[in-house]
Amino acid sequence: MTVEEFRLPDVGEGVAEGELVTWLVAPGDRVEEDQPVAEVETDKALVEVPSSYDGVVEELFVEEGEMVPVGDVIISFRVDEDGDAGEATAESDAGATASEAAAGDDEADTTEPDDEADAIEADATETEPATPSGRTFAPPSARRLARELGVDIAAVDGSGPGGRIGEADVRAHAEGGADAGADGPSVGSASDAPDPKPAPTPTDVGSGGRTSAVKKRDAGGADSETGAADAASAASDAPDPAARETTLATPATRKVARELGVDVDDVPTDDTRDGEAFVTGEDVRAYAEALESEAGAVDAPADAPDPKPVDVSGSADAAAAGGTGPSAAEPSAPGAADETVPYRGVRRTIGKQMERSVYTAPHVTHHDTAEVDALVEARAELKPQAEAEDVKLTYMPFVMKAIVAGLKEFPSLNSELREDDEEIVLKGDYNLGIAVATDAGLMVPVVEDVDEKGLFELADEVNDLAARARERELAPAEMKGGTFSITNFGAIGGEYATPIINYPETAILGLGAIEERPVVRDGEVVAAPTLPLSLSIDHRVIDGAEAAAFANTVMEHLEHPLLLLTL
């Protein structure tokens, strides 16, 4: 039996360090080769780090949230000479680890049996649910939610392709477990009752009562969230959660949702943008107020005095914006601490990239508007055929093909300025980056060889890349090699903007919302669907006249979509 140290591998080309976001194992857990042991966020993506050994976790050397250089030791394993954990030795060592953890933990259970092996076996029998064999397919976001809700991810039935587990599956499993325990104490019962012990997480199951060597973030959060879910389900007329897989919402709206403890995917809404549900801050606040009022009505006894207002927002800003915060009679305590958010990972990378672009390339933005009656009709005619092929057809593929037409006519917009070599490289490939808003920040996956693909193929690829970007499943290579970028801020709301170039590219096109606006035709003002365009260029490489001509070519192909057939 030997102890092997495992160093943080190179998780992406050019990555020098990463933030260890979450440990997926704890000391004493048995792991197999290639089993994920940690989630690490780099400046490019969130990745799972797999084990290189079959063995038992000996020690964790890094705290969650700590920045780790590539090559530093993060974990050690006990393995035998063949690379496998010895059963008897592992059990005895696990017992020793449990004893050491219990001796140094003020909250350790003092009623453990004398026989550590029996205790481990009994604990596993009582807490470890039957799970399907084989690897569990779930994105990091679903695994993180499972840990927060105290759900064993391996016990969740996945509804996605190949049994893939999504966040909705985890919530459904958690709600099913909550319903099964409905005979227990109600949410509004004695305030001094002890908090229930959360269900074992993947890092606890089979650990025999051992605790991790590192402190887990948001400890106790699962209990509070479970209590909130129980309170909402107890109300007979509480609003039903929408339980969508994806939802469009602005970053400000998502911030309000986090402050109010609401999942934007559960907020009911009738508003849609480009076929996706769109939630506003008002929708979130109304849903949170409904849940709180219904839960309060169930928990409060008939003869109980009116409860004091409860600050569920955690933020004075949310209350000022109309959220359910403290009333005038119960103001927030003065001098409340500001919230500090680490500036690193994807957010730091975005900041540095934007700073470099703005302070390197002199930006000029050209605005114009395309009248897209024919485009709207063409998409409507093709949608049934796309749906028959299980493809969600948006306007993006049409725009991408129109952009390629413009780039072929004006190649300077598909270029890169190499200052050190004093040369402009006109790219021969047409690889378009599509900006995707995620909870972690803006990501730009790249669709390669757009000129060689059809509309349906482009639609399918864009939808896949956008979905995986939101789930943080993109590989670093999928965000490289772009020659021109597109940002669709109109999907959330807006007409014009001044997009920042994705340096070292030399141009980016921003799309507003396709809506009916007043236009002049034959001397009369009529309503017609229009598409606002905002084209930012690097003025060192591209002249304003050339930018305007490029925009005219793009608009011509959008206003006459049959021209796209000639590409």
Tab-separated table of N, CA and C in Angstrom, residues 60-113:
chain	number	residue	atom	x	y	z
A	60	LEU	N	-7.014	15.851	1.301
A	60	LEU	CA	-7.244	16.959	0.389
A	60	LEU	C	-6.347	18.118	0.814
A	61	PHE	N	-5.607	18.683	-0.128
A	61	PHE	CA	-4.617	19.701	0.205
A	61	PHE	C	-5.062	21.118	-0.133
A	62	VAL	N	-6.221	21.269	-0.746
A	62	VAL	CA	-6.659	22.587	-1.220
A	62	VAL	C	-8.068	22.845	-0.725
A	63	GLU	N	-8.326	24.058	-0.270
A	63	GLU	CA	-9.665	24.461	0.141
A	63	GLU	C	-10.505	24.835	-1.076
A	64	GLU	N	-11.803	24.625	-0.987
A	64	GLU	CA	-12.695	25.098	-2.039
A	64	GLU	C	-12.617	26.617	-2.137
A	65	GLY	N	-12.541	27.120	-3.363
A	65	GLY	CA	-12.403	28.551	-3.575
A	65	GLY	C	-10.972	29.014	-3.694
A	66	GLU	N	-10.014	28.121	-3.507
A	66	GLU	CA	-8.603	28.489	-3.553
A	66	GLU	C	-8.074	28.402	-4.980
A	67	MET	N	-7.237	29.370	-5.361
A	67	MET	CA	-6.585	29.345	-6.663
A	67	MET	C	-5.371	28.417	-6.596
A	68	VAL	N	-5.261	27.527	-7.590
A	68	VAL	CA	-4.212	26.512	-7.581
A	68	VAL	C	-3.433	26.566	-8.894
A	69	PRO	N	-2.100	26.728	-8.836
A	69	PRO	CA	-1.301	26.674	-10.070
A	69	PRO	C	-1.280	25.253	-10.625
A	70	VAL	N	-1.236	25.162	-11.936
A	70	VAL	CA	-1.115	23.857	-12.574
A	70	VAL	C	0.185	23.195	-12.105
A	71	GLY	N	0.087	21.927	-11.690
A	71	GLY	CA	1.254	21.194	-11.211
A	71	GLY	C	1.340	21.083	-9.706
A	72	ASP	N	0.513	21.839	-8.957
A	72	ASP	CA	0.522	21.727	-7.501
A	72	ASP	C	-0.270	20.499	-7.058
A	73	VAL	N	0.163	19.888	-5.950
A	73	VAL	CA	-0.533	18.730	-5.405
A	73	VAL	C	-1.866	19.182	-4.812
A	74	ILE	N	-2.955	18.517	-5.191
A	74	ILE	CA	-4.269	18.878	-4.669
A	74	ILE	C	-4.894	17.759	-3.841
A	75	ILE	N	-4.467	16.498	-4.049
A	75	ILE	CA	-5.098	15.365	-3.362
A	75	ILE	C	-4.130	14.195	-3.366
A	76	SER	N	-4.281	13.292	-2.376
A	76	SER	CA	-3.470	12.069	-2.357
A	76	SER	C	-4.384	10.872	-2.188
A	77	PHE	N	-3.924	9.708	-2.690
A	77	PHE	CA	-4.698	8.465	-2.659
A	77	PHE	C	-3.854	7.348	-2.046
A	78	ARG	N	-4.529	6.425	-1.381
A	78	ARG	CA	-3.891	5.186	-0.921
A	78	ARG	C	-4.186	4.108	-1.956
A	79	VAL	N	-3.158	3.589	-2.541
A	79	VAL	CA	-3.306	2.542	-3.560
A	79	VAL	C	-2.322	1.422	-3.257
A	80	ASP	N	-2.660	0.200	-3.721
A	80	ASP	CA	-1.709	-0.890	-3.556
A	80	ASP	C	-0.752	-0.887	-4.737
A	81	GLU	N	0.107	-1.847	-4.791
A	81	GLU	CA	1.144	-1.859	-5.812
A	81	GLU	C	0.562	-1.995	-7.209
A	82	ASP	N	-0.622	-2.605	-7.307
A	82	ASP	CA	-1.265	-2.766	-8.610
A	82	ASP	C	-2.147	-1.593	-8.972
A	83	GLY	N	-2.195	-0.590	-8.093
A	83	GLY	CA	-3.014	0.581	-8.360
A	83	GLY	C	-4.423	0.463	-7.852
A	84	ASP	N	-4.787	-0.665	-7.131
A	84	ASP	CA	-6.120	-0.851	-6.603
A	84	ASP	C	-6.093	-0.766	-5.100
A	85	ALA	N	-7.191	-0.344	-4.532
A	85	ALA	CA	-7.286	-0.240	-3.082
A	85	ALA	C	-7.521	-1.609	-2.493
A	86	GLY	N	-6.733	-1.994	-1.477
A	86	GLY	CA	-6.960	-3.242	-0.773
A	86	GLY	C	-8.189	-3.134	0.096
A	87	GLU	N	-9.095	-4.125	0.005
A	87	GLU	CA	-10.386	-4.021	0.691
A	87	GLU	C	-10.186	-3.947	2.191
A	88	ALA	N	-9.429	-4.890	2.754
A	88	ALA	CA	-9.298	-4.927	4.209
A	88	ALA	C	-8.530	-3.723	4.706
A	89	THR	N	-7.430	-3.382	4.003
A	89	THR	CA	-6.628	-2.243	4.433
A	89	THR	C	-7.408	-0.951	4.318
A	90	ALA	N	-8.181	-0.839	3.248
A	90	ALA	CA	-8.970	0.380	3.065
A	90	ALA	C	-9.968	0.550	4.183
A	91	GLU	N	-10.619	-0.570	4.612
A	91	GLU	CA	-11.608	-0.460	5.673
A	91	GLU	C	-10.947	-0.078	6.995
A	92	SER	N	-9.791	-0.675	7.276
A	92	SER	CA	-9.142	-0.354	8.547
A	92	SER	C	-8.622	1.069	8.540
A	93	ASP	N	-8.028	1.489	7.397
A	93	ASP	CA	-7.563	2.865	7.297
A	93	ASP	C	-8.715	3.841	7.371
A	94	ALA	N	-9.847	3.457	6.747
A	94	ALA	CA	-11.015	4.337	6.801
A	94	ALA	C	-11.489	4.498	8.222
A	95	GLY	N	-11.433	3.392	9.014
A	95	GLY	CA	-11.829	3.484	10.415
A	95	GLY	C	-10.921	4.412	11.175
A	96	ALA	N	-9.603	4.338	10.882
A	96	ALA	CA	-8.668	5.233	11.565
A	96	ALA	C	-8.943	6.683	11.196
A	97	THR	N	-9.220	6.905	9.909
A	97	THR	CA	-9.528	8.274	9.490
A	97	THR	C	-10.765	8.801	10.183
A	98	ALA	N	-11.783	7.934	10.318
A	98	ALA	CA	-13.010	8.353	10.989
A	98	ALA	C	-12.741	8.687	12.436
A	99	SER	N	-11.898	7.886	13.110
A	99	SER	CA	-11.590	8.155	14.509
A	99	SER	C	-10.864	9.475	14.658
A	100	GLU	N	-9.887	9.740	13.747
A	100	GLU	CA	-9.153	10.992	13.833
A	100	GLU	C	-10.059	12.188	13.577
A	101	ALA	N	-10.966	12.032	12.593
A	101	ALA	CA	-11.881	13.129	12.302
A	101	ALA	C	-12.805	13.389	13.468
A	102	ALA	N	-13.276	12.304	14.123
A	102	ALA	CA	-14.188	12.462	15.250
A	102	ALA	C	-13.497	13.136	16.418
A	103	ALA	N	-12.200	12.841	16.613
A	103	ALA	CA	-11.484	13.426	17.742
A	103	ALA	C	-11.310	14.926	17.572
A	104	GLY	N	-11.194	15.397	16.330
A	104	GLY	CA	-10.973	16.824	16.120
A	104	GLY	C	-12.193	17.593	15.723
A	105	ASP	N	-13.363	16.992	15.744
A	105	ASP	CA	-14.591	17.643	15.305
A	105	ASP	C	-15.515	17.836	16.495
A	106	ASP	N	-15.813	19.113	16.855
A	106	ASP	CA	-16.666	19.383	18.012
A	106	ASP	C	-18.064	18.857	17.824
A	107	GLU	N	-18.501	18.698	16.567
A	107	GLU	CA	-19.866	18.264	16.300
A	107	GLU	C	-19.937	16.787	15.961
A	108	ALA	N	-18.857	16.027	16.206
A	108	ALA	CA	-18.847	14.608	15.852
A	108	ALA	C	-19.828	13.843	16.724
A	109	ASP	N	-20.361	12.742	16.186
A	109	ASP	CA	-21.312	11.894	16.895
A	109	ASP	C	-20.554	11.061	17.920
A	110	THR	N	-20.908	11.205	19.220
A	110	THR	CA	-20.198	10.491	20.283
A	110	THR	C	-20.805	9.142	20.578
A	111	THR	N	-21.806	8.725	19.830
A	111	THR	CA	-22.475	7.450	20.105
A	111	THR	C	-22.106	6.400	19.078
A	112	GLU	N	-20.933	6.559	18.405
A	112	GLU	CA	-20.546	5.585	17.412
A	112	GLU	C	-20.255	4.239	18.084
A	113	PRO	N	-20.517	3.116	17.397
A	113	PRO	CA	-20.166	1.813	17.936
A	113	PRO	C	-18.657	1.700	18.095
